[in-house]
Tab-separated table of C-alpha atoms in Angstrom:
chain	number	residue	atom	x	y	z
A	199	UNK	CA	0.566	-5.104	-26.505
A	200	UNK	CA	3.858	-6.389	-24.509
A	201	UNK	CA	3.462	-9.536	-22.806
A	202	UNK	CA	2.303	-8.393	-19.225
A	203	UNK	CA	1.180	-10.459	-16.317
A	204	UNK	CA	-0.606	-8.984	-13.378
A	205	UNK	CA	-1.377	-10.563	-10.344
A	206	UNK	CA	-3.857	-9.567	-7.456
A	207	UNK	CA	-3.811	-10.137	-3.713
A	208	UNK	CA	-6.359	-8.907	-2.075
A	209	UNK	CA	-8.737	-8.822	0.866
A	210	UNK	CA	-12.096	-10.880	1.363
A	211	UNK	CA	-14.555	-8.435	0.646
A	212	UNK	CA	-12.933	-5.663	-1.671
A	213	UNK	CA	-13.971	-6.954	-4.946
A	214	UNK	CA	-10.453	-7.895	-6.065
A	215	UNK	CA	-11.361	-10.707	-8.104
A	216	UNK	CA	-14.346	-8.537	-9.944
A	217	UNK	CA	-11.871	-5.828	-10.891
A	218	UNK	CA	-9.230	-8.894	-12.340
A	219	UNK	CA	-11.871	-10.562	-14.260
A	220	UNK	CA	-12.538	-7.018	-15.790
A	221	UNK	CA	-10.065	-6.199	-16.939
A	222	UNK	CA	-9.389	-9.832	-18.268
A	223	UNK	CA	-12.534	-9.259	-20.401
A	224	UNK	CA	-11.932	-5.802	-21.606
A	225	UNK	CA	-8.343	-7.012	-22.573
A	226	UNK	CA	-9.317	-10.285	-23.705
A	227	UNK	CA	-6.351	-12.043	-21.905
A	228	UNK	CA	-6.781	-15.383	-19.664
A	229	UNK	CA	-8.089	-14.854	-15.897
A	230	UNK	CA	-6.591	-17.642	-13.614
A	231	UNK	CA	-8.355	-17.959	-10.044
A	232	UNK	CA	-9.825	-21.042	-9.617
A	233	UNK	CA	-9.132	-23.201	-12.725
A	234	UNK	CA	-5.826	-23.328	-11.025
A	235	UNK	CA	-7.314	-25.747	-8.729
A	236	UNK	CA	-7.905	-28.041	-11.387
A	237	UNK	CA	-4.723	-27.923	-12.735
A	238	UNK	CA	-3.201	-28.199	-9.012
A	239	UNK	CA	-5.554	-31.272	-8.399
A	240	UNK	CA	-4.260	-33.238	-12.054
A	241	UNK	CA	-0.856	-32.515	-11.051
A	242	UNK	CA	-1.166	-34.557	-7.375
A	243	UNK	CA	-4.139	-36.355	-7.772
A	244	UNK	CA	-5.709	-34.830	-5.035
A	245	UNK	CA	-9.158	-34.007	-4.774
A	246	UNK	CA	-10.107	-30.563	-6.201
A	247	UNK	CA	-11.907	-29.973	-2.805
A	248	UNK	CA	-8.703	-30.563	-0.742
A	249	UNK	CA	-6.277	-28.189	-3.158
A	250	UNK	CA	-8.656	-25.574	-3.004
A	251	UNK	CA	-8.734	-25.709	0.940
A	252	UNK	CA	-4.972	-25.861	0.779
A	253	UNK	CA	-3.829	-23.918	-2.235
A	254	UNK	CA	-5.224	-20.577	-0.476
A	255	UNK	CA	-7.591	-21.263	2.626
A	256	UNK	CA	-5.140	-23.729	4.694
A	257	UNK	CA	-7.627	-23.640	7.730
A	258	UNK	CA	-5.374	-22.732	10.600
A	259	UNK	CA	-6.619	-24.888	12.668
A	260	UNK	CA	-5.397	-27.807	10.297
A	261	UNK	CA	-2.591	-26.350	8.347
A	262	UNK	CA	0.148	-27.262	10.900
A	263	UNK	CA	-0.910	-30.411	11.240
A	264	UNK	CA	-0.729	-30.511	7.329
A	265	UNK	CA	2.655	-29.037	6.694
A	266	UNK	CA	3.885	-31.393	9.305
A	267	UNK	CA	2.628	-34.848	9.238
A	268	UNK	CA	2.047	-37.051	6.624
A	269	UNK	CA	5.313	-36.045	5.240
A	270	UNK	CA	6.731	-38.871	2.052
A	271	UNK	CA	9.890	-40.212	1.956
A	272	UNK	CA	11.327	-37.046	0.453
A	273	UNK	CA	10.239	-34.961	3.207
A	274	UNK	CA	7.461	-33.360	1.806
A	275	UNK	CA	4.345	-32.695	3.787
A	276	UNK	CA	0.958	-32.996	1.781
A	277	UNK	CA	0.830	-29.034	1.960
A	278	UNK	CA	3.798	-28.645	0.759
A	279	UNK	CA	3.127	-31.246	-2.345
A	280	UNK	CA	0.562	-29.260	-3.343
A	281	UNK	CA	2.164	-25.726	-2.904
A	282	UNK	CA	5.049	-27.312	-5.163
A	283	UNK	CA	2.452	-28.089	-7.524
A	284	UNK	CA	1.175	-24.627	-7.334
A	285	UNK	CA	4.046	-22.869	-7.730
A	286	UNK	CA	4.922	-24.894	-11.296
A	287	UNK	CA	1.240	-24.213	-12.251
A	288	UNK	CA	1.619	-20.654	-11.853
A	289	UNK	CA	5.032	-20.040	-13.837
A	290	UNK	CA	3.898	-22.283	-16.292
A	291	UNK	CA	0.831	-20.120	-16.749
A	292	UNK	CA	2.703	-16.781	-16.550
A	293	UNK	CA	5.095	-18.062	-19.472
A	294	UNK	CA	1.783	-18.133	-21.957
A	295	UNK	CA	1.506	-15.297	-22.177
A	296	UNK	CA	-0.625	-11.568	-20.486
A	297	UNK	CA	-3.007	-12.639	-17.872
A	298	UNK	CA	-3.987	-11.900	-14.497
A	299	UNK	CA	-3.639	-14.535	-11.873
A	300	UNK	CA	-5.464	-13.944	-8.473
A	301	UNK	CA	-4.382	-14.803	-4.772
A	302	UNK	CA	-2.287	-17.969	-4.314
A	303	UNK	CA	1.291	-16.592	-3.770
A	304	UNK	CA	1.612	-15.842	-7.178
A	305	UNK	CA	2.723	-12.764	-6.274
A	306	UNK	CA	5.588	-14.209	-4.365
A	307	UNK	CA	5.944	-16.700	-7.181
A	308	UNK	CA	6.448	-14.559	-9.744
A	309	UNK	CA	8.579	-12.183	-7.989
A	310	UNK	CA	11.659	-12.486	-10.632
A	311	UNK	CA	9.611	-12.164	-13.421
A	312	UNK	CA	10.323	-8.643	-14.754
A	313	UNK	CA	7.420	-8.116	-17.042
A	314	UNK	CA	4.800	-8.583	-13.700
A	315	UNK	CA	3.237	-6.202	-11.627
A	316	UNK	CA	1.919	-7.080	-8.370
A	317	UNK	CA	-1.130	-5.392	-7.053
A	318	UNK	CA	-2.564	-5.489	-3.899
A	319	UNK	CA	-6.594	-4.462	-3.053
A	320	UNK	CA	-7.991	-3.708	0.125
A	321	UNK	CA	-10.876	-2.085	1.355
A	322	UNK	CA	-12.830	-0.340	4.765
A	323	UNK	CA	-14.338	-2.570	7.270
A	324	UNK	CA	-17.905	-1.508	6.426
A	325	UNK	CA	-17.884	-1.582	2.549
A	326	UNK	CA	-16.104	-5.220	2.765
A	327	UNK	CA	-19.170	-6.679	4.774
A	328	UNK	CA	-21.361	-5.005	2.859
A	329	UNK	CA	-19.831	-6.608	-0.273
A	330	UNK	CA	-19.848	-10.274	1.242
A	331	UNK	CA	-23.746	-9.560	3.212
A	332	UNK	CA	-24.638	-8.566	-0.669
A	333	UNK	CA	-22.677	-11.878	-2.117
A	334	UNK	CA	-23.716	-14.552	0.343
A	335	UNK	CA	-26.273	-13.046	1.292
A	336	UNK	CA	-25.700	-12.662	4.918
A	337	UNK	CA	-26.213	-11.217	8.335
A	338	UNK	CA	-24.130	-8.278	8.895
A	339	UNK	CA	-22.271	-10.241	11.777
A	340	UNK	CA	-22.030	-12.679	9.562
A	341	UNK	CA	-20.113	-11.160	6.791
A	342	UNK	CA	-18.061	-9.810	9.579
A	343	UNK	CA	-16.843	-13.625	10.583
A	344	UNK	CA	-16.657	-14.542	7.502
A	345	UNK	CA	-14.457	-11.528	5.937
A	346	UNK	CA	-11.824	-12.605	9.314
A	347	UNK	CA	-11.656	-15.742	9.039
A	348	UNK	CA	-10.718	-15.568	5.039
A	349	UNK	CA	-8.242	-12.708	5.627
A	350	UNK	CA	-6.672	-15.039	8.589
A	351	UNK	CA	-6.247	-18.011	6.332
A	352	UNK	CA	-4.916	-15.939	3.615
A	353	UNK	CA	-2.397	-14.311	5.505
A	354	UNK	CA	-1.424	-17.607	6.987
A	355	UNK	CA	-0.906	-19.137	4.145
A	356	UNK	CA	0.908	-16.609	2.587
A	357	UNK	CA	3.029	-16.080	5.309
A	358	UNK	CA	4.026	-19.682	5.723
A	359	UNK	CA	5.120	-20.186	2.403
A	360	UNK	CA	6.557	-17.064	1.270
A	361	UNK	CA	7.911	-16.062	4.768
A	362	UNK	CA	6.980	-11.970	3.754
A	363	UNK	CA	3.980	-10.068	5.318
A	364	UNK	CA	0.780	-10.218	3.746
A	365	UNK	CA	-0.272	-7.197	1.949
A	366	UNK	CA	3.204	-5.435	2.260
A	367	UNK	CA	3.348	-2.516	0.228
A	368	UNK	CA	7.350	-3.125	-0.566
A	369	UNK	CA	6.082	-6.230	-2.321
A	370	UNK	CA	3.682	-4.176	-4.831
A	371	UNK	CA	3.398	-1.989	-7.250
A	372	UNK	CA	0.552	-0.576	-6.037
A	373	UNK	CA	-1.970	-0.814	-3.261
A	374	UNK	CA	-5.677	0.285	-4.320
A	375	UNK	CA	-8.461	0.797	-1.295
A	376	UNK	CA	-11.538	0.269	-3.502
A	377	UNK	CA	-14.042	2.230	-0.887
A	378	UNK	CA	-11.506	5.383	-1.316
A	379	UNK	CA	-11.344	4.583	-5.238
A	380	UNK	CA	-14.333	3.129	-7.194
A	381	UNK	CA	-13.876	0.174	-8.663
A	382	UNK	CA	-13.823	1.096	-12.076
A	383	UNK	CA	-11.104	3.879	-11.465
A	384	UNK	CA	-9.401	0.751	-10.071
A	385	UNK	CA	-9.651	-1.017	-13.329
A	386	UNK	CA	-8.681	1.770	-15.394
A	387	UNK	CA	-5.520	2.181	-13.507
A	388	UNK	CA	-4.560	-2.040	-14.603
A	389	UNK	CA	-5.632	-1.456	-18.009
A	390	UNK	CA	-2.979	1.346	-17.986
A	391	UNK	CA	-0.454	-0.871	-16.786
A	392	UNK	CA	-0.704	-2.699	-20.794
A	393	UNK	CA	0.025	0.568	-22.247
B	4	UNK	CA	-13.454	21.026	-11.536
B	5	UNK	CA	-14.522	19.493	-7.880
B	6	UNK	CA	-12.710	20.349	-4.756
B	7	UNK	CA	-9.819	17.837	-4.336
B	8	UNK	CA	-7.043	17.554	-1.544
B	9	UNK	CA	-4.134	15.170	-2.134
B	10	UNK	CA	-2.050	14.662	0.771
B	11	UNK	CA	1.253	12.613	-0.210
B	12	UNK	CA	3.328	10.539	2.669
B	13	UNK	CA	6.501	9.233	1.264
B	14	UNK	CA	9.988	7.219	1.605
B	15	UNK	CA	12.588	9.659	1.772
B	16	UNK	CA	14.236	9.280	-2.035
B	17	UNK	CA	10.904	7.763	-3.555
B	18	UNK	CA	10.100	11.035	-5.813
B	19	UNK	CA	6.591	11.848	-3.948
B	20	UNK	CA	7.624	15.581	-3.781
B	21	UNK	CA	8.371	16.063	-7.114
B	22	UNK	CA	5.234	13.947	-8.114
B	23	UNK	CA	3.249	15.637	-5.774
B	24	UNK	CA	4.715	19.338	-7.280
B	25	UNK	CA	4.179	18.511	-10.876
B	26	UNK	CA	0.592	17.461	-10.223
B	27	UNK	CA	0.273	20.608	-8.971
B	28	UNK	CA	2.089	22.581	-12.155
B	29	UNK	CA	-0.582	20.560	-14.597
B	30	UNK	CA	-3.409	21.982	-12.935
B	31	UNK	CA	-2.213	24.890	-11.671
B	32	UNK	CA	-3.553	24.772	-7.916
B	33	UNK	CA	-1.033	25.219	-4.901
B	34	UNK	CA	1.504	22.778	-4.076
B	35	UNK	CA	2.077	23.221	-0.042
B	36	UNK	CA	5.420	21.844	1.578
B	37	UNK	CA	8.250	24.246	2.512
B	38	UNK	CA	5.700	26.986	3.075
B	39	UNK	CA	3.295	25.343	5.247
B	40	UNK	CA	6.331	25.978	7.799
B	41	UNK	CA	6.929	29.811	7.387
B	42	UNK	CA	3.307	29.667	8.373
B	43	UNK	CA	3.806	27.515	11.585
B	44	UNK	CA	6.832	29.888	12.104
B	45	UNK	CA	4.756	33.002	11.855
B	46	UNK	CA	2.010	31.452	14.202
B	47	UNK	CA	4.149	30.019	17.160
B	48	UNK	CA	6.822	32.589	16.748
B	49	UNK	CA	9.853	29.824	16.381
B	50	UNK	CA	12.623	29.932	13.733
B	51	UNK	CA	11.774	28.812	10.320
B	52	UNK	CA	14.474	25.992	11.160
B	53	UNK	CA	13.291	25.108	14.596
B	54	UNK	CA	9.828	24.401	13.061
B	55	UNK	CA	11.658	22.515	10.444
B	56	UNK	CA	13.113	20.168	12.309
B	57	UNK	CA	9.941	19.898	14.605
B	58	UNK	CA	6.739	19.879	11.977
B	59	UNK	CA	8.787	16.553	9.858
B	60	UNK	CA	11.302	15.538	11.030
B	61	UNK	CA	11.983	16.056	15.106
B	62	UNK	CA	15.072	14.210	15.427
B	63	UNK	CA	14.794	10.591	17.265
B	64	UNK	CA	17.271	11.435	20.287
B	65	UNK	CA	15.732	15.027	20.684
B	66	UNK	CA	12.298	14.222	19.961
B	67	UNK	CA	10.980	12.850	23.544
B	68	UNK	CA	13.059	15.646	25.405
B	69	UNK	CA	11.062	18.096	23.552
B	70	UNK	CA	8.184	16.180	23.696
B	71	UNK	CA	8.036	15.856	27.589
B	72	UNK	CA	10.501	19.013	28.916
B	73	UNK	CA	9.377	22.459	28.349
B	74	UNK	CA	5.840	22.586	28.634
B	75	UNK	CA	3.993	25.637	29.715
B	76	UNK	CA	0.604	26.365	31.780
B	77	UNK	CA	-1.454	24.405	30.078
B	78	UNK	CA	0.768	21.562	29.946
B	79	UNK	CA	1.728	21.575	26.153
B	80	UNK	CA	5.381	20.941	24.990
B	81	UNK	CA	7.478	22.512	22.450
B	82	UNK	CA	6.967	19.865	19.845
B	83	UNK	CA	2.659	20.057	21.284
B	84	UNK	CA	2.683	23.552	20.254
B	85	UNK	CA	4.293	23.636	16.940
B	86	UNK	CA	1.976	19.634	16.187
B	87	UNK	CA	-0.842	22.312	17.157
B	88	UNK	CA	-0.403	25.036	14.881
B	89	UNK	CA	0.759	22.736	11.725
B	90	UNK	CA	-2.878	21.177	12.612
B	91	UNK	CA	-4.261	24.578	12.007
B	92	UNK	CA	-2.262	25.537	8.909
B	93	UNK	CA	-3.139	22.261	7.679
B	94	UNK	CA	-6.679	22.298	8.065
B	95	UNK	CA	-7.344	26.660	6.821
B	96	UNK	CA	-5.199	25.725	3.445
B	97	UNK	CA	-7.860	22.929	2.666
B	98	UNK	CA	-10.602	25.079	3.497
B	99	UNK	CA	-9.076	27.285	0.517
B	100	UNK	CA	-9.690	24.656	-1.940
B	101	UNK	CA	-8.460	21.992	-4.080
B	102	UNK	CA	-4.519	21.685	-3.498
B	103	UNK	CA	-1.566	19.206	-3.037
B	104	UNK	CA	0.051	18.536	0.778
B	105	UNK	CA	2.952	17.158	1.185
B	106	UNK	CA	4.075	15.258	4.165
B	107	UNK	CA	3.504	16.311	8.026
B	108	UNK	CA	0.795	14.510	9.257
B	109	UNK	CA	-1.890	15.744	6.795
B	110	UNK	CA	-3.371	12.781	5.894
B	111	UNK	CA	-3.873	12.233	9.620
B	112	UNK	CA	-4.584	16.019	10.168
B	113	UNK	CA	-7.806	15.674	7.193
B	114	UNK	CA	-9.092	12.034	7.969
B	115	UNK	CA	-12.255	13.310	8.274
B	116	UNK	CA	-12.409	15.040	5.159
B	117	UNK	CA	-14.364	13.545	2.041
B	118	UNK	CA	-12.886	15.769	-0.023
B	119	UNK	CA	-9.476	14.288	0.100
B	120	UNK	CA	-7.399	11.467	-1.174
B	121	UNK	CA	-4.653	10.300	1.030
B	122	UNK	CA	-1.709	8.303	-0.933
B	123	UNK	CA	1.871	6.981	-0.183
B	124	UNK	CA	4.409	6.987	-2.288
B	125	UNK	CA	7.561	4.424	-1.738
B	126	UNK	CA	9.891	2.555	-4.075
B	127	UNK	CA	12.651	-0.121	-3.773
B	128	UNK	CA	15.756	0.513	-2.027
B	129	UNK	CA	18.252	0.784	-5.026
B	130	UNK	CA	16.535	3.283	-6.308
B	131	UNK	CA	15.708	5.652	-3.422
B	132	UNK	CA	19.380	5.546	-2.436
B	133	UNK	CA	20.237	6.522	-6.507
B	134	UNK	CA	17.961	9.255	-6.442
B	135	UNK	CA	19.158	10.535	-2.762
B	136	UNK	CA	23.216	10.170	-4.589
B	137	UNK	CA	22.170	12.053	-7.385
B	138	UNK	CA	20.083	14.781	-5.418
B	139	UNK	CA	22.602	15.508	-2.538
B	140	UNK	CA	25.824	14.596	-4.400
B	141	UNK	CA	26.817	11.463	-1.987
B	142	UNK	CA	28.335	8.688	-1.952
B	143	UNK	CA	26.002	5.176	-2.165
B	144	UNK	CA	27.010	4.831	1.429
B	145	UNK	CA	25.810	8.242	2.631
B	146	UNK	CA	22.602	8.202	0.294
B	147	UNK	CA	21.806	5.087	2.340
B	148	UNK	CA	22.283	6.594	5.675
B	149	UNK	CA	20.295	9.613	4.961
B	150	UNK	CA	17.886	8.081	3.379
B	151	UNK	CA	17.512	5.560	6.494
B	152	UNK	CA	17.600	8.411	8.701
B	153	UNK	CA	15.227	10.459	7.487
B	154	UNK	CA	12.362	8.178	6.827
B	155	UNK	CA	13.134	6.594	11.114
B	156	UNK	CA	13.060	10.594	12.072
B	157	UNK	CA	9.232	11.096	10.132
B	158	UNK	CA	8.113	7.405	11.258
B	159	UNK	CA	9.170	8.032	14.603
B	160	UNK	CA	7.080	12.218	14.428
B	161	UNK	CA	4.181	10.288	12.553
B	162	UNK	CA	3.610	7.833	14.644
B	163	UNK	CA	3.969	9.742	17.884
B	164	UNK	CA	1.068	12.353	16.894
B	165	UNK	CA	-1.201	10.071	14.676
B	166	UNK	CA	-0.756	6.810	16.546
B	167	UNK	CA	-0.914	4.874	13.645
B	168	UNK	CA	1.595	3.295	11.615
B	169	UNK	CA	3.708	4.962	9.191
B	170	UNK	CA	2.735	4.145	5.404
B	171	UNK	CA	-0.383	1.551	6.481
B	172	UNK	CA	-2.205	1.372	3.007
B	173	UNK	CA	-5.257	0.961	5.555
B	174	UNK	CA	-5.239	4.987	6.113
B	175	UNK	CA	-4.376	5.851	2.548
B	176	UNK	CA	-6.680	5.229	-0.809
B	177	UNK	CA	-3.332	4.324	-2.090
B	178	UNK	CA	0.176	3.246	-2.447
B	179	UNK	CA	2.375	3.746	-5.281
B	180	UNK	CA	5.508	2.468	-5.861
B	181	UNK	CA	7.517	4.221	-7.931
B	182	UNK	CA	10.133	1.888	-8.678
B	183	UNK	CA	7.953	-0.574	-10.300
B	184	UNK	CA	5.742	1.941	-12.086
B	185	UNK	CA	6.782	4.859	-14.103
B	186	UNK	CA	6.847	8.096	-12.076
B	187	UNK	CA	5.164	9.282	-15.153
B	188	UNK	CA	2.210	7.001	-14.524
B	189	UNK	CA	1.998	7.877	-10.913
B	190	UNK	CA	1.428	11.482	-11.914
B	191	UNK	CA	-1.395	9.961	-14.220
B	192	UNK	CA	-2.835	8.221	-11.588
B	193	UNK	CA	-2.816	11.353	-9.696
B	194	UNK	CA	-4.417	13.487	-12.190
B	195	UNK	CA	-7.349	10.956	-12.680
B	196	UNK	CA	-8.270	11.891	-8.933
B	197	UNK	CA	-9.752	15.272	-10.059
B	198	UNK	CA	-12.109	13.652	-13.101
């Protein structure tokens, strides 16, 4: 099997990370989503807590406030420390060897790397609350807030660091609407990517 | 096999005809492009090149004339009457069964359809405009204009009768780009629709 790296974007709600850590398992190659955190969090000696909320979730309410202020003598902000940190983390990770790396700009990261496919998952409105009311167990409304709020501090995050539109086609190989596809028709299209 | 409709949208130079027409070859069930306009023709009683223009690809500094001179009794414009009819086409050669559309509106035209798949096909720049060269015989500089021009002229006809955006993964099951993946695998991926 050539070395191949895949990574996912995707939507809160349309079972992106179930259909990485699939095919991760029936491939038997390394699954990076949150123990990239930890590695963030050695790296700066922040808190894992605090990397997670800024290595993907920046809450927009704080995130300016965060890329701006508290800046070091080199001009970095603390969001921007830890993005730096990311972005090592991630290439570091991708030079190991096949794996699939979820969310965190790796797509954007990665972009030069000609054995990588980028892959981007969406879903419809109602199957994506469902998903999350099912998960967290939720209130329909609920799921509805929360599914918003996580796609707005995705795309802002993306979107301030990579300066590219969240979820852009041009910047994928492939866009996959798991309510129009089932999920495991999803999978079997990334496994086919290794052949 | 079940009843399956593929309607394909795609950049102009991206390959989504020929993908779309060889899925059709391997299973032997009717490809519609060209012809769905000799139909419009026969029903509206316009030239075969009038409705050519008009069903794809109304040109941008024409379009709104048409669009808004012209209209008869019941208030309907050129371009309204020939949008009508290709709605009609559209939606008997469905009813016929299982079959591959290409372009004009369709996916729009079928939304409410479960029987159908809706996907986009685009690809990178470079290589639209060096499939457009060696198609049309042009020079990189001409590839690039038609290929620009073609794709603003369906945007422009798409988004005036569907009122959505042009290539939106959200009203497609998906996107495939056929610079990063093999147009090979797209055809694959295609295929796997109708298991």
């Amino acid at each position: 099997m050539k070395q191949t790296i895949i990574t996912i974007s995707r939507e809160f709600g349309s079972g992106g990370h179930f259909i990485g850590e699939e095919v991760s398992k029936r491939l038997g190659i390394p699954f990076y989503d949150k123990n990239i955190i930890q590695q963030i969090a050695e790296k700066t000696g922040f808190s894992e807590d605090f990397v997670k909320e800024q290595s993907e979730y920046a809450p927009s309410k704080n995130m300016f406030a965060y890329a701006f202020v508290g800046r070091d003598h080199t001009g970095s902000s603390l969001s921007d420390r830890i993005y730096a940190a990311q972005t090592q983390v991630i290439r570091n990770l991708a030079e190991k060897g096949s794996c699939i790396i979820i969310g965190r700009c790796a797509d954007y990261i990665l972009k030069d790397r000609p054995d990588t496919y980028h892959i981007f998952v969406y879903g419809d409105e109602y199957e994506k609350i469902s998903r999350t009311q099912q998960l967290f167990n939720l209130s329909e409304k609920d799921a509805r807030a929360m599914n918003r709020d996580m796609d707005k501090k995705r795309r802002l995050h993306y979107e301030y660091y990579t300066d590219r539109k969240w979820g852009d086609p041009q910047n994928h190989c492939m866009c996959l609407n798991t309510s129009a596809l089932d999920t495991e028709r999803c999978i079997r299209y990334i496994l086919d990517l290794f052949e």
